[in-house]
N, CA, C and O atoms as a Maestro MAE file, in Angstrom:
{
 s_m_m2io_version
 :::
 2.0.0
}

f_m_ct {
 s_m_title
 :::
 protein
 m_atom[320] {
  # First column is atom index #
  i_m_mmod_type
  r_m_x_coord
  r_m_y_coord
  r_m_z_coord
  i_m_residue_number
  s_m_chain_name
  s_m_pdb_residue_name
  s_m_pdb_atom_name
  i_m_atomic_number
  :::
  1 25 -1.920 9.338 -19.090 1 A "UNK " " N  " 7
  2 3 -2.699 10.162 -18.442 1 A "UNK " " CA " 6
  3 2 -3.806 9.432 -17.766 1 A "UNK " " C  " 6
  4 15 -4.335 8.467 -18.317 1 A "UNK " " O  " 8
  5 25 -4.172 9.850 -16.609 2 A "UNK " " N  " 7
  6 3 -5.306 9.280 -15.815 2 A "UNK " " CA " 6
  7 2 -6.684 9.821 -16.263 2 A "UNK " " C  " 6
  8 15 -6.869 11.036 -16.338 2 A "UNK " " O  " 8
  9 25 -7.623 8.952 -16.552 3 A "UNK " " N  " 7
  10 3 -8.876 9.176 -16.890 3 A "UNK " " CA " 6
  11 2 -9.793 9.141 -15.648 3 A "UNK " " C  " 6
  12 15 -9.857 8.098 -14.998 3 A "UNK " " O  " 8
  13 25 -10.486 10.200 -15.296 4 A "UNK " " N  " 7
  14 3 -11.328 10.137 -14.165 4 A "UNK " " CA " 6
  15 2 -12.634 9.164 -14.464 4 A "UNK " " C  " 6
  16 15 -13.345 9.394 -15.442 4 A "UNK " " O  " 8
  17 25 -12.868 8.223 -13.697 5 A "UNK " " N  " 7
  18 3 -13.958 7.350 -13.950 5 A "UNK " " CA " 6
  19 2 -15.307 8.172 -13.666 5 A "UNK " " C  " 6
  20 15 -15.270 9.173 -12.951 5 A "UNK " " O  " 8
  21 25 -16.334 7.781 -14.169 6 A "UNK " " N  " 7
  22 3 -17.626 8.104 -13.803 6 A "UNK " " CA " 6
  23 2 -17.898 7.660 -12.346 6 A "UNK " " C  " 6
  24 15 -17.537 6.533 -12.007 6 A "UNK " " O  " 8
  25 25 -18.489 8.449 -11.500 7 A "UNK " " N  " 7
  26 3 -18.739 8.094 -10.123 7 A "UNK " " CA " 6
  27 2 -19.933 7.205 -9.841 7 A "UNK " " C  " 6
  28 15 -21.059 7.547 -10.203 7 A "UNK " " O  " 8
  29 25 -19.713 6.112 -9.223 8 A "UNK " " N  " 7
  30 3 -20.865 5.350 -8.675 8 A "UNK " " CA " 6
  31 2 -20.315 4.664 -7.457 8 A "UNK " " C  " 6
  32 15 -19.171 4.835 -7.035 8 A "UNK " " O  " 8
  33 25 -21.256 3.840 -6.901 9 A "UNK " " N  " 7
  34 3 -20.847 3.320 -5.542 9 A "UNK " " CA " 6
  35 2 -19.650 2.474 -5.447 9 A "UNK " " C  " 6
  36 15 -19.128 2.210 -4.363 9 A "UNK " " O  " 8
  37 25 -19.194 2.030 -6.626 10 A "UNK " " N  " 7
  38 3 -18.062 1.142 -6.648 10 A "UNK " " CA " 6
  39 2 -16.725 1.801 -7.016 10 A "UNK " " C  " 6
  40 15 -15.706 1.120 -7.131 10 A "UNK " " O  " 8
  41 25 -16.733 3.168 -7.204 11 A "UNK " " N  " 7
  42 3 -15.503 3.857 -7.475 11 A "UNK " " CA " 6
  43 2 -14.756 4.232 -6.181 11 A "UNK " " C  " 6
  44 15 -15.350 4.635 -5.182 11 A "UNK " " O  " 8
  45 25 -13.458 4.081 -6.253 12 A "UNK " " N  " 7
  46 3 -12.534 4.295 -5.262 12 A "UNK " " CA " 6
  47 2 -11.637 5.587 -5.643 12 A "UNK " " C  " 6
  48 15 -10.903 5.497 -6.627 12 A "UNK " " O  " 8
  49 25 -11.669 6.619 -4.997 13 A "UNK " " N  " 7
  50 3 -11.044 7.851 -5.298 13 A "UNK " " CA " 6
  51 2 -9.480 7.683 -4.803 13 A "UNK " " C  " 6
  52 15 -9.286 7.375 -3.627 13 A "UNK " " O  " 8
  53 25 -8.422 7.873 -5.643 14 A "UNK " " N  " 7
  54 3 -7.063 7.747 -5.193 14 A "UNK " " CA " 6
  55 2 -6.508 9.139 -5.148 14 A "UNK " " C  " 6
  56 15 -5.284 9.256 -5.195 14 A "UNK " " O  " 8
  57 25 -7.250 10.195 -5.065 15 A "UNK " " N  " 7
  58 3 -6.888 11.505 -4.934 15 A "UNK " " CA " 6
  59 2 -6.656 12.151 -6.358 15 A "UNK " " C  " 6
  60 15 -6.728 11.466 -7.378 15 A "UNK " " O  " 8
  61 25 -6.374 13.496 -6.376 16 A "UNK " " N  " 7
  62 3 -6.320 14.192 -7.583 16 A "UNK " " CA " 6
  63 2 -4.910 14.230 -8.334 16 A "UNK " " C  " 6
  64 15 -4.753 14.707 -9.458 16 A "UNK " " O  " 8
  65 25 -3.884 13.644 -7.530 17 A "UNK " " N  " 7
  66 3 -2.496 13.663 -8.050 17 A "UNK " " CA " 6
  67 2 -1.698 12.701 -7.436 17 A "UNK " " C  " 6
  68 15 -2.168 12.033 -6.515 17 A "UNK " " O  " 8
  69 25 -0.383 12.516 -7.881 18 A "UNK " " N  " 7
  70 3 0.588 11.689 -7.348 18 A "UNK " " CA " 6
  71 2 0.259 10.322 -7.065 18 A "UNK " " C  " 6
  72 15 0.416 9.869 -5.932 18 A "UNK " " O  " 8
  73 25 -0.184 9.637 -8.008 19 A "UNK " " N  " 7
  74 3 -0.552 8.153 -7.849 19 A "UNK " " CA " 6
  75 2 0.708 7.248 -7.903 19 A "UNK " " C  " 6
  76 15 1.619 7.489 -8.695 19 A "UNK " " O  " 8
  77 25 0.734 6.325 -7.145 20 A "UNK " " N  " 7
  78 3 1.894 5.468 -7.212 20 A "UNK " " CA " 6
  79 2 1.473 3.985 -6.736 20 A "UNK " " C  " 6
  80 15 0.316 3.708 -6.418 20 A "UNK " " O  " 8
  81 25 2.474 3.120 -6.724 21 A "UNK " " N  " 7
  82 3 2.253 1.815 -6.313 21 A "UNK " " CA " 6
  83 2 3.455 1.083 -5.771 21 A "UNK " " C  " 6
  84 15 4.578 1.445 -6.119 21 A "UNK " " O  " 8
  85 25 3.286 0.075 -4.937 22 A "UNK " " N  " 7
  86 3 4.371 -0.796 -4.368 22 A "UNK " " CA " 6
  87 2 3.922 -2.200 -4.430 22 A "UNK " " C  " 6
  88 15 2.738 -2.502 -4.286 22 A "UNK " " O  " 8
  89 25 4.929 -3.126 -4.659 23 A "UNK " " N  " 7
  90 3 4.586 -4.406 -4.702 23 A "UNK " " CA " 6
  91 2 4.675 -5.069 -3.367 23 A "UNK " " C  " 6
  92 15 5.258 -4.484 -2.453 23 A "UNK " " O  " 8
  93 25 4.144 -6.239 -3.187 24 A "UNK " " N  " 7
  94 3 4.208 -6.890 -1.881 24 A "UNK " " CA " 6
  95 2 5.653 -7.306 -1.505 24 A "UNK " " C  " 6
  96 15 6.028 -7.343 -0.334 24 A "UNK " " O  " 8
  97 25 6.393 -7.597 -2.493 25 A "UNK " " N  " 7
  98 3 7.789 -7.893 -2.279 25 A "UNK " " CA " 6
  99 2 8.577 -6.694 -1.831 25 A "UNK " " C  " 6
  100 15 9.516 -6.890 -1.058 25 A "UNK " " O  " 8
  101 25 8.287 -5.427 -2.246 26 A "UNK " " N  " 7
  102 3 8.932 -4.363 -1.700 26 A "UNK " " CA " 6
  103 2 8.424 -4.055 -0.181 26 A "UNK " " C  " 6
  104 15 9.181 -3.589 0.670 26 A "UNK " " O  " 8
  105 25 7.177 -4.340 0.038 27 A "UNK " " N  " 7
  106 3 6.612 -4.030 1.447 27 A "UNK " " CA " 6
  107 2 7.260 -5.035 2.400 27 A "UNK " " C  " 6
  108 15 7.620 -4.669 3.519 27 A "UNK " " O  " 8
  109 25 7.415 -6.296 1.978 28 A "UNK " " N  " 7
  110 3 7.887 -7.253 2.762 28 A "UNK " " CA " 6
  111 2 9.528 -6.951 2.990 28 A "UNK " " C  " 6
  112 15 9.972 -7.150 4.121 28 A "UNK " " O  " 8
  113 25 10.288 -6.552 2.106 29 A "UNK " " N  " 7
  114 3 11.712 -6.312 2.094 29 A "UNK " " CA " 6
  115 2 12.044 -5.079 2.935 29 A "UNK " " C  " 6
  116 15 13.199 -4.928 3.334 29 A "UNK " " O  " 8
  117 25 10.995 -4.106 3.251 30 A "UNK " " N  " 7
  118 3 11.213 -2.961 4.115 30 A "UNK " " CA " 6
  119 2 11.576 -3.408 5.414 30 A "UNK " " C  " 6
  120 15 11.073 -4.447 5.843 30 A "UNK " " O  " 8
  121 25 12.455 -2.701 6.153 31 A "UNK " " N  " 7
  122 3 12.771 -2.969 7.581 31 A "UNK " " CA " 6
  123 2 11.796 -2.280 8.589 31 A "UNK " " C  " 6
  124 15 11.962 -1.147 9.040 31 A "UNK " " O  " 8
  125 25 10.782 -3.096 8.875 32 A "UNK " " N  " 7
  126 3 9.556 -2.626 9.718 32 A "UNK " " CA " 6
  127 2 9.989 -2.536 11.214 32 A "UNK " " C  " 6
  128 15 9.233 -2.038 12.048 32 A "UNK " " O  " 8
  129 25 11.173 -3.007 11.529 33 A "UNK " " N  " 7
  130 3 11.547 -2.952 12.823 33 A "UNK " " CA " 6
  131 2 12.370 -1.694 13.269 33 A "UNK " " C  " 6
  132 15 12.762 -1.510 14.421 33 A "UNK " " O  " 8
  133 25 12.588 -0.819 12.165 34 A "UNK " " N  " 7
  134 3 13.338 0.446 12.330 34 A "UNK " " CA " 6
  135 2 12.526 1.474 13.091 34 A "UNK " " C  " 6
  136 15 11.318 1.253 13.163 34 A "UNK " " O  " 8
  137 25 12.959 2.462 13.615 35 A "UNK " " N  " 7
  138 3 12.347 3.458 14.290 35 A "UNK " " CA " 6
  139 2 12.834 4.807 13.659 35 A "UNK " " C  " 6
  140 15 14.032 5.075 13.568 35 A "UNK " " O  " 8
  141 25 11.785 5.683 13.205 36 A "UNK " " N  " 7
  142 3 12.204 6.901 12.648 36 A "UNK " " CA " 6
  143 2 12.759 7.785 13.841 36 A "UNK " " C  " 6
  144 15 12.345 7.640 14.992 36 A "UNK " " O  " 8
  145 25 13.679 8.668 13.503 37 A "UNK " " N  " 7
  146 3 14.302 9.519 14.513 37 A "UNK " " CA " 6
  147 2 13.462 10.275 15.285 37 A "UNK " " C  " 6
  148 15 13.878 10.564 16.407 37 A "UNK " " O  " 8
  149 25 12.258 10.708 14.918 38 A "UNK " " N  " 7
  150 3 11.435 11.404 15.835 38 A "UNK " " CA " 6
  151 2 10.274 10.602 16.348 38 A "UNK " " C  " 6
  152 15 9.389 11.206 16.955 38 A "UNK " " O  " 8
  153 25 10.190 9.381 16.180 39 A "UNK " " N  " 7
  154 3 9.152 8.521 16.685 39 A "UNK " " CA " 6
  155 2 9.743 7.665 17.680 39 A "UNK " " C  " 6
  156 15 10.933 7.349 17.672 39 A "UNK " " O  " 8
  157 25 8.774 7.236 18.669 40 A "UNK " " N  " 7
  158 3 9.255 6.186 19.647 40 A "UNK " " CA " 6
  159 2 8.632 4.801 19.558 40 A "UNK " " C  " 6
  160 15 8.653 3.994 20.487 40 A "UNK " " O  " 8
  161 25 8.068 4.585 18.355 41 A "UNK " " N  " 7
  162 3 7.477 3.260 17.929 41 A "UNK " " CA " 6
  163 2 8.179 2.764 16.654 41 A "UNK " " C  " 6
  164 15 8.726 3.541 15.872 41 A "UNK " " O  " 8
  165 25 8.142 1.607 16.505 42 A "UNK " " N  " 7
  166 3 8.731 0.904 15.208 42 A "UNK " " CA " 6
  167 2 7.658 1.373 13.953 42 A "UNK " " C  " 6
  168 15 6.490 1.747 14.060 42 A "UNK " " O  " 8
  169 25 8.375 1.235 12.903 43 A "UNK " " N  " 7
  170 3 7.353 1.400 11.608 43 A "UNK " " CA " 6
  171 2 6.235 0.388 11.581 43 A "UNK " " C  " 6
  172 15 5.153 0.693 11.080 43 A "UNK " " O  " 8
  173 25 6.458 -0.837 12.115 44 A "UNK " " N  " 7
  174 3 5.261 -1.627 12.172 44 A "UNK " " CA " 6
  175 2 4.328 -1.276 13.183 44 A "UNK " " C  " 6
  176 15 3.134 -1.410 12.912 44 A "UNK " " O  " 8
  177 25 4.643 -0.872 14.247 45 A "UNK " " N  " 7
  178 3 3.691 -0.234 15.204 45 A "UNK " " CA " 6
  179 2 2.881 0.849 14.692 45 A "UNK " " C  " 6
  180 15 1.656 0.881 14.813 45 A "UNK " " O  " 8
  181 25 3.654 1.836 14.054 46 A "UNK " " N  " 7
  182 3 2.898 2.983 13.467 46 A "UNK " " CA " 6
  183 2 2.039 2.640 12.227 46 A "UNK " " C  " 6
  184 15 1.085 3.375 11.970 46 A "UNK " " O  " 8
  185 25 2.311 1.577 11.444 47 A "UNK " " N  " 7
  186 3 1.426 1.099 10.316 47 A "UNK " " CA " 6
  187 2 0.226 0.443 10.916 47 A "UNK " " C  " 6
  188 15 -0.791 0.388 10.224 47 A "UNK " " O  " 8
  189 25 0.221 -0.074 12.151 48 A "UNK " " N  " 7
  190 3 -0.913 -0.763 12.737 48 A "UNK " " CA " 6
  191 2 -1.472 -1.951 11.912 48 A "UNK " " C  " 6
  192 15 -0.782 -2.903 11.545 48 A "UNK " " O  " 8
  193 25 -2.776 -1.798 11.662 49 A "UNK " " N  " 7
  194 3 -3.479 -2.942 11.036 49 A "UNK " " CA " 6
  195 2 -2.931 -3.069 9.560 49 A "UNK " " C  " 6
  196 15 -3.046 -4.159 9.000 49 A "UNK " " O  " 8
  197 25 -2.367 -2.055 8.932 50 A "UNK " " N  " 7
  198 3 -1.724 -2.269 7.681 50 A "UNK " " CA " 6
  199 2 -0.680 -3.356 7.694 50 A "UNK " " C  " 6
  200 15 -0.616 -4.156 6.761 50 A "UNK " " O  " 8
  201 25 0.173 -3.412 8.763 51 A "UNK " " N  " 7
  202 3 1.229 -4.234 8.922 51 A "UNK " " CA " 6
  203 2 0.702 -5.559 9.403 51 A "UNK " " C  " 6
  204 15 1.184 -6.588 8.929 51 A "UNK " " O  " 8
  205 25 -0.256 -5.614 10.314 52 A "UNK " " N  " 7
  206 3 -0.644 -6.778 11.113 52 A "UNK " " CA " 6
  207 2 -1.694 -7.535 10.263 52 A "UNK " " C  " 6
  208 15 -1.838 -8.749 10.409 52 A "UNK " " O  " 8
  209 25 -2.448 -6.804 9.349 53 A "UNK " " N  " 7
  210 3 -3.579 -7.552 8.737 53 A "UNK " " CA " 6
  211 2 -3.469 -7.369 7.249 53 A "UNK " " C  " 6
  212 15 -3.507 -8.391 6.564 53 A "UNK " " O  " 8
  213 25 -3.344 -6.263 6.687 54 A "UNK " " N  " 7
  214 3 -3.306 -6.145 5.166 54 A "UNK " " CA " 6
  215 2 -2.229 -6.890 4.653 54 A "UNK " " C  " 6
  216 15 -2.486 -7.750 3.810 54 A "UNK " " O  " 8
  217 25 -0.981 -6.698 5.041 55 A "UNK " " N  " 7
  218 3 0.175 -7.382 4.381 55 A "UNK " " CA " 6
  219 2 0.014 -8.827 4.459 55 A "UNK " " C  " 6
  220 15 0.181 -9.479 3.428 55 A "UNK " " O  " 8
  221 25 -0.318 -9.466 5.653 56 A "UNK " " N  " 7
  222 3 -0.583 -10.950 5.507 56 A "UNK " " CA " 6
  223 2 -1.739 -11.294 4.570 56 A "UNK " " C  " 6
  224 15 -1.612 -12.319 3.900 56 A "UNK " " O  " 8
  225 25 -2.860 -10.561 4.437 57 A "UNK " " N  " 7
  226 3 -3.854 -10.776 3.558 57 A "UNK " " CA " 6
  227 2 -3.366 -10.656 2.165 57 A "UNK " " C  " 6
  228 15 -3.862 -11.428 1.343 57 A "UNK " " O  " 8
  229 25 -2.501 -9.836 1.785 58 A "UNK " " N  " 7
  230 3 -1.936 -9.763 0.422 58 A "UNK " " CA " 6
  231 2 -0.968 -11.011 0.264 58 A "UNK " " C  " 6
  232 15 -0.842 -11.478 -0.869 58 A "UNK " " O  " 8
  233 25 -0.322 -11.544 1.249 59 A "UNK " " N  " 7
  234 3 0.501 -12.685 1.017 59 A "UNK " " CA " 6
  235 2 -0.505 -13.880 0.812 59 A "UNK " " C  " 6
  236 15 -0.191 -14.804 0.062 59 A "UNK " " O  " 8
  237 25 -1.566 -13.869 1.393 60 A "UNK " " N  " 7
  238 3 -2.526 -14.955 1.252 60 A "UNK " " CA " 6
  239 2 -3.159 -14.877 -0.086 60 A "UNK " " C  " 6
  240 15 -3.482 -15.902 -0.687 60 A "UNK " " O  " 8
  241 25 -3.345 -13.685 -0.573 61 A "UNK " " N  " 7
  242 3 -3.839 -13.501 -1.959 61 A "UNK " " CA " 6
  243 2 -2.839 -14.090 -3.010 61 A "UNK " " C  " 6
  244 15 -3.204 -14.793 -3.952 61 A "UNK " " O  " 8
  245 25 -1.749 -13.791 -2.799 62 A "UNK " " N  " 7
  246 3 -0.534 -14.271 -3.711 62 A "UNK " " CA " 6
  247 2 -0.621 -15.796 -3.725 62 A "UNK " " C  " 6
  248 15 -0.764 -16.408 -4.783 62 A "UNK " " O  " 8
  249 25 -0.534 -16.395 -2.555 63 A "UNK " " N  " 7
  250 3 -0.529 -17.758 -2.419 63 A "UNK " " CA " 6
  251 2 -1.925 -18.451 -3.221 63 A "UNK " " C  " 6
  252 15 -1.880 -19.396 -4.008 63 A "UNK " " O  " 8
  253 25 -2.943 -17.832 -2.863 64 A "UNK " " N  " 7
  254 3 -4.215 -18.232 -3.399 64 A "UNK " " CA " 6
  255 2 -4.231 -18.260 -4.976 64 A "UNK " " C  " 6
  256 15 -4.734 -19.172 -5.633 64 A "UNK " " O  " 8
  257 25 -3.600 -17.112 -5.511 65 A "UNK " " N  " 7
  258 3 -3.545 -17.054 -6.966 65 A "UNK " " CA " 6
  259 2 -2.349 -17.436 -7.582 65 A "UNK " " C  " 6
  260 15 -2.089 -17.103 -8.738 65 A "UNK " " O  " 8
  261 25 -1.479 -18.227 -6.770 66 A "UNK " " N  " 7
  262 3 -0.360 -18.860 -7.491 66 A "UNK " " CA " 6
  263 2 0.572 -17.815 -8.116 66 A "UNK " " C  " 6
  264 15 1.174 -18.057 -9.162 66 A "UNK " " O  " 8
  265 25 0.685 -16.626 -7.451 67 A "UNK " " N  " 7
  266 3 1.587 -15.598 -8.089 67 A "UNK " " CA " 6
  267 2 2.727 -15.319 -6.940 67 A "UNK " " C  " 6
  268 15 2.672 -15.802 -5.809 67 A "UNK " " O  " 8
  269 25 3.680 -14.534 -7.379 68 A "UNK " " N  " 7
  270 3 4.716 -14.160 -6.503 68 A "UNK " " CA " 6
  271 2 4.388 -12.881 -5.810 68 A "UNK " " C  " 6
  272 15 3.567 -12.162 -6.379 68 A "UNK " " O  " 8
  273 25 4.907 -12.464 -4.643 69 A "UNK " " N  " 7
  274 3 4.739 -11.115 -4.223 69 A "UNK " " CA " 6
  275 2 5.284 -10.048 -5.052 69 A "UNK " " C  " 6
  276 15 5.014 -8.879 -4.774 69 A "UNK " " O  " 8
  277 25 6.046 -10.349 -6.072 70 A "UNK " " N  " 7
  278 3 6.379 -9.199 -7.112 70 A "UNK " " CA " 6
  279 2 5.085 -9.057 -8.046 70 A "UNK " " C  " 6
  280 15 5.008 -8.077 -8.787 70 A "UNK " " O  " 8
  281 25 4.141 -9.950 -8.024 71 A "UNK " " N  " 7
  282 3 2.890 -9.751 -8.959 71 A "UNK " " CA " 6
  283 2 1.674 -9.170 -8.132 71 A "UNK " " C  " 6
  284 15 0.560 -9.035 -8.638 71 A "UNK " " O  " 8
  285 25 1.970 -8.832 -6.810 72 A "UNK " " N  " 7
  286 3 0.914 -8.270 -6.067 72 A "UNK " " CA " 6
  287 2 1.206 -6.902 -5.833 72 A "UNK " " C  " 6
  288 15 2.327 -6.688 -5.371 72 A "UNK " " O  " 8
  289 25 0.432 -5.871 -6.051 73 A "UNK " " N  " 7
  290 3 0.769 -4.508 -5.729 73 A "UNK " " CA " 6
  291 2 -0.419 -3.796 -5.072 73 A "UNK " " C  " 6
  292 15 -1.585 -4.150 -5.253 73 A "UNK " " O  " 8
  293 25 -0.078 -2.855 -4.363 74 A "UNK " " N  " 7
  294 3 -0.937 -1.866 -3.789 74 A "UNK " " CA " 6
  295 2 -0.885 -0.545 -4.581 74 A "UNK " " C  " 6
  296 15 0.182 -0.019 -4.899 74 A "UNK " " O  " 8
  297 25 -2.040 -0.063 -4.867 75 A "UNK " " N  " 7
  298 3 -1.977 1.244 -5.506 75 A "UNK " " CA " 6
  299 2 -2.506 2.332 -4.635 75 A "UNK " " C  " 6
  300 15 -3.504 2.113 -3.948 75 A "UNK " " O  " 8
  301 25 -1.872 3.559 -4.611 76 A "UNK " " N  " 7
  302 3 -2.350 4.604 -3.781 76 A "UNK " " CA " 6
  303 2 -2.108 5.956 -4.365 76 A "UNK " " C  " 6
  304 15 -1.249 6.130 -5.229 76 A "UNK " " O  " 8
  305 25 -2.907 6.975 -3.870 77 A "UNK " " N  " 7
  306 3 -2.810 8.321 -4.279 77 A "UNK " " CA " 6
  307 2 -2.796 9.383 -3.220 77 A "UNK " " C  " 6
  308 15 -3.169 9.146 -2.071 77 A "UNK " " O  " 8
  309 25 -2.416 10.410 -3.566 78 A "UNK " " N  " 7
  310 3 -2.487 11.627 -2.488 78 A "UNK " " CA " 6
  311 2 -3.224 12.659 -2.970 78 A "UNK " " C  " 6
  312 15 -3.271 12.911 -4.174 78 A "UNK " " O  " 8
  313 25 -3.845 13.324 -2.084 79 A "UNK " " N  " 7
  314 3 -4.636 14.516 -2.386 79 A "UNK " " CA " 6
  315 2 -4.349 15.676 -1.555 79 A "UNK " " C  " 6
  316 15 -3.946 15.489 -0.407 79 A "UNK " " O  " 8
  317 25 -4.501 16.779 -1.981 80 A "UNK " " N  " 7
  318 3 -4.175 18.051 -1.184 80 A "UNK " " CA " 6
  319 2 -5.130 18.340 -0.095 80 A "UNK " " C  " 6
  320 15 -4.975 19.333 0.615 80 A "UNK " " O  " 8
  :::
 }
 m_bond[319] {
  # First column is bond index #
  i_m_from
  i_m_to
  i_m_order
  :::
  1 1 2 1
  2 2 3 1
  3 3 4 2
  4 3 5 1
  5 5 6 1
  6 6 7 1
  7 7 8 2
  8 7 9 1
  9 9 10 1
  10 10 11 1
  11 11 12 2
  12 11 13 1
  13 13 14 1
  14 14 15 1
  15 15 16 2
  16 15 17 1
  17 17 18 1
  18 18 19 1
  19 19 20 2
  20 19 21 1
  21 21 22 1
  22 22 23 1
  23 23 24 2
  24 23 25 1
  25 25 26 1
  26 26 27 1
  27 27 28 2
  28 27 29 1
  29 29 30 1
  30 30 31 1
  31 31 32 2
  32 31 33 1
  33 33 34 1
  34 34 35 1
  35 35 36 2
  36 35 37 1
  37 37 38 1
  38 38 39 1
  39 39 40 2
  40 39 41 1
  41 41 42 1
  42 42 43 1
  43 43 44 2
  44 43 45 1
  45 45 46 1
  46 46 47 1
  47 47 48 2
  48 47 49 1
  49 49 50 1
  50 50 51 1
  51 51 52 2
  52 51 53 1
  53 53 54 1
  54 54 55 1
  55 55 56 2
  56 55 57 1
  57 57 58 1
  58 58 59 1
  59 59 60 2
  60 59 61 1
  61 61 62 1
  62 62 63 1
  63 63 64 2
  64 63 65 1
  65 65 66 1
  66 66 67 1
  67 67 68 2
  68 67 69 1
  69 69 70 1
  70 70 71 1
  71 71 72 2
  72 71 73 1
  73 73 74 1
  74 74 75 1
  75 75 76 2
  76 75 77 1
  77 77 78 1
  78 78 79 1
  79 79 80 2
  80 79 81 1
  81 81 82 1
  82 82 83 1
  83 83 84 2
  84 83 85 1
  85 85 86 1
  86 86 87 1
  87 87 88 2
  88 87 89 1
  89 89 90 1
  90 90 91 1
  91 91 92 2
  92 91 93 1
  93 93 94 1
  94 94 95 1
  95 95 96 2
  96 95 97 1
  97 97 98 1
  98 98 99 1
  99 99 100 2
  100 99 101 1
  101 101 102 1
  102 102 103 1
  103 103 104 2
  104 103 105 1
  105 105 106 1
  106 106 107 1
  107 107 108 2
  108 107 109 1
  109 109 110 1
  110 110 111 1
  111 111 112 2
  112 111 113 1
  113 113 114 1
  114 114 115 1
  115 115 116 2
  116 115 117 1
  117 117 118 1
  118 118 119 1
  119 119 120 2
  120 119 121 1
  121 121 122 1
  122 122 123 1
  123 123 124 2
  124 123 125 1
  125 125 126 1
  126 126 127 1
  127 127 128 2
  128 127 129 1
  129 129 130 1
  130 130 131 1
  131 131 132 2
  132 131 133 1
  133 133 134 1
  134 134 135 1
  135 135 136 2
  136 135 137 1
  137 137 138 1
  138 138 139 1
  139 139 140 2
  140 139 141 1
  141 141 142 1
  142 142 143 1
  143 143 144 2
  144 143 145 1
  145 145 146 1
  146 146 147 1
  147 147 148 2
  148 147 149 1
  149 149 150 1
  150 150 151 1
  151 151 152 2
  152 151 153 1
  153 153 154 1
  154 154 155 1
  155 155 156 2
  156 155 157 1
  157 157 158 1
  158 158 159 1
  159 159 160 2
  160 159 161 1
  161 161 162 1
  162 162 163 1
  163 163 164 2
  164 163 165 1
  165 165 166 1
  166 166 167 1
  167 167 168 2
  168 167 169 1
  169 169 170 1
  170 170 171 1
  171 171 172 2
  172 171 173 1
  173 173 174 1
  174 174 175 1
  175 175 176 2
  176 175 177 1
  177 177 178 1
  178 178 179 1
  179 179 180 2
  180 179 181 1
  181 181 182 1
  182 182 183 1
  183 183 184 2
  184 183 185 1
  185 185 186 1
  186 186 187 1
  187 187 188 2
  188 187 189 1
  189 189 190 1
  190 190 191 1
  191 191 192 2
  192 191 193 1
  193 193 194 1
  194 194 195 1
  195 195 196 2
  196 195 197 1
  197 197 198 1
  198 198 199 1
  199 199 200 2
  200 199 201 1
  201 201 202 1
  202 202 203 1
  203 203 204 2
  204 203 205 1
  205 205 206 1
  206 206 207 1
  207 207 208 2
  208 207 209 1
  209 209 210 1
  210 210 211 1
  211 211 212 2
  212 211 213 1
  213 213 214 1
  214 214 215 1
  215 215 216 2
  216 215 217 1
  217 217 218 1
  218 218 219 1
  219 219 220 2
  220 219 221 1
  221 221 222 1
  222 222 223 1
  223 223 224 2
  224 223 225 1
  225 225 226 1
  226 226 227 1
  227 227 228 2
  228 227 229 1
  229 229 230 1
  230 230 231 1
  231 231 232 2
  232 231 233 1
  233 233 234 1
  234 234 235 1
  235 235 236 2
  236 235 237 1
  237 237 238 1
  238 238 239 1
  239 239 240 2
  240 239 241 1
  241 241 242 1
  242 242 243 1
  243 243 244 2
  244 243 245 1
  245 245 246 1
  246 246 247 1
  247 247 248 2
  248 247 249 1
  249 249 250 1
  250 250 251 1
  251 251 252 2
  252 251 253 1
  253 253 254 1
  254 254 255 1
  255 255 256 2
  256 255 257 1
  257 257 258 1
  258 258 259 1
  259 259 260 2
  260 259 261 1
  261 261 262 1
  262 262 263 1
  263 263 264 2
  264 263 265 1
  265 265 266 1
  266 266 267 1
  267 267 268 2
  268 267 269 1
  269 269 270 1
  270 270 271 1
  271 271 272 2
  272 271 273 1
  273 273 274 1
  274 274 275 1
  275 275 276 2
  276 275 277 1
  277 277 278 1
  278 278 279 1
  279 279 280 2
  280 279 281 1
  281 281 282 1
  282 282 283 1
  283 283 284 2
  284 283 285 1
  285 285 286 1
  286 286 287 1
  287 287 288 2
  288 287 289 1
  289 289 290 1
  290 290 291 1
  291 291 292 2
  292 291 293 1
  293 293 294 1
  294 294 295 1
  295 295 296 2
  296 295 297 1
  297 297 298 1
  298 298 299 1
  299 299 300 2
  300 299 301 1
  301 301 302 1
  302 302 303 1
  303 303 304 2
  304 303 305 1
  305 305 306 1
  306 306 307 1
  307 307 308 2
  308 307 309 1
  309 309 310 1
  310 310 311 1
  311 311 312 2
  312 311 313 1
  313 313 314 1
  314 314 315 1
  315 315 316 2
  316 315 317 1
  317 317 318 1
  318 318 319 1
  319 319 320 2
  :::
 }
}
């Protein structure tokens, strides 16, 4: 069960429910060139800076720390 931290300026809220995570390896393995049937842009284009800046930064983090993409994860949550 998730314990809500005390709030201060360093806290990051992940929402009130449905927390999850993905590894960098899973993100890299995804077909970012695909197009959703209702979209006219690729997944990479829709993801914007997440794809062009955040994912490469996660790769650099893995290299710097001497770990594999399976060891780097993003954690996220959803809120209503």
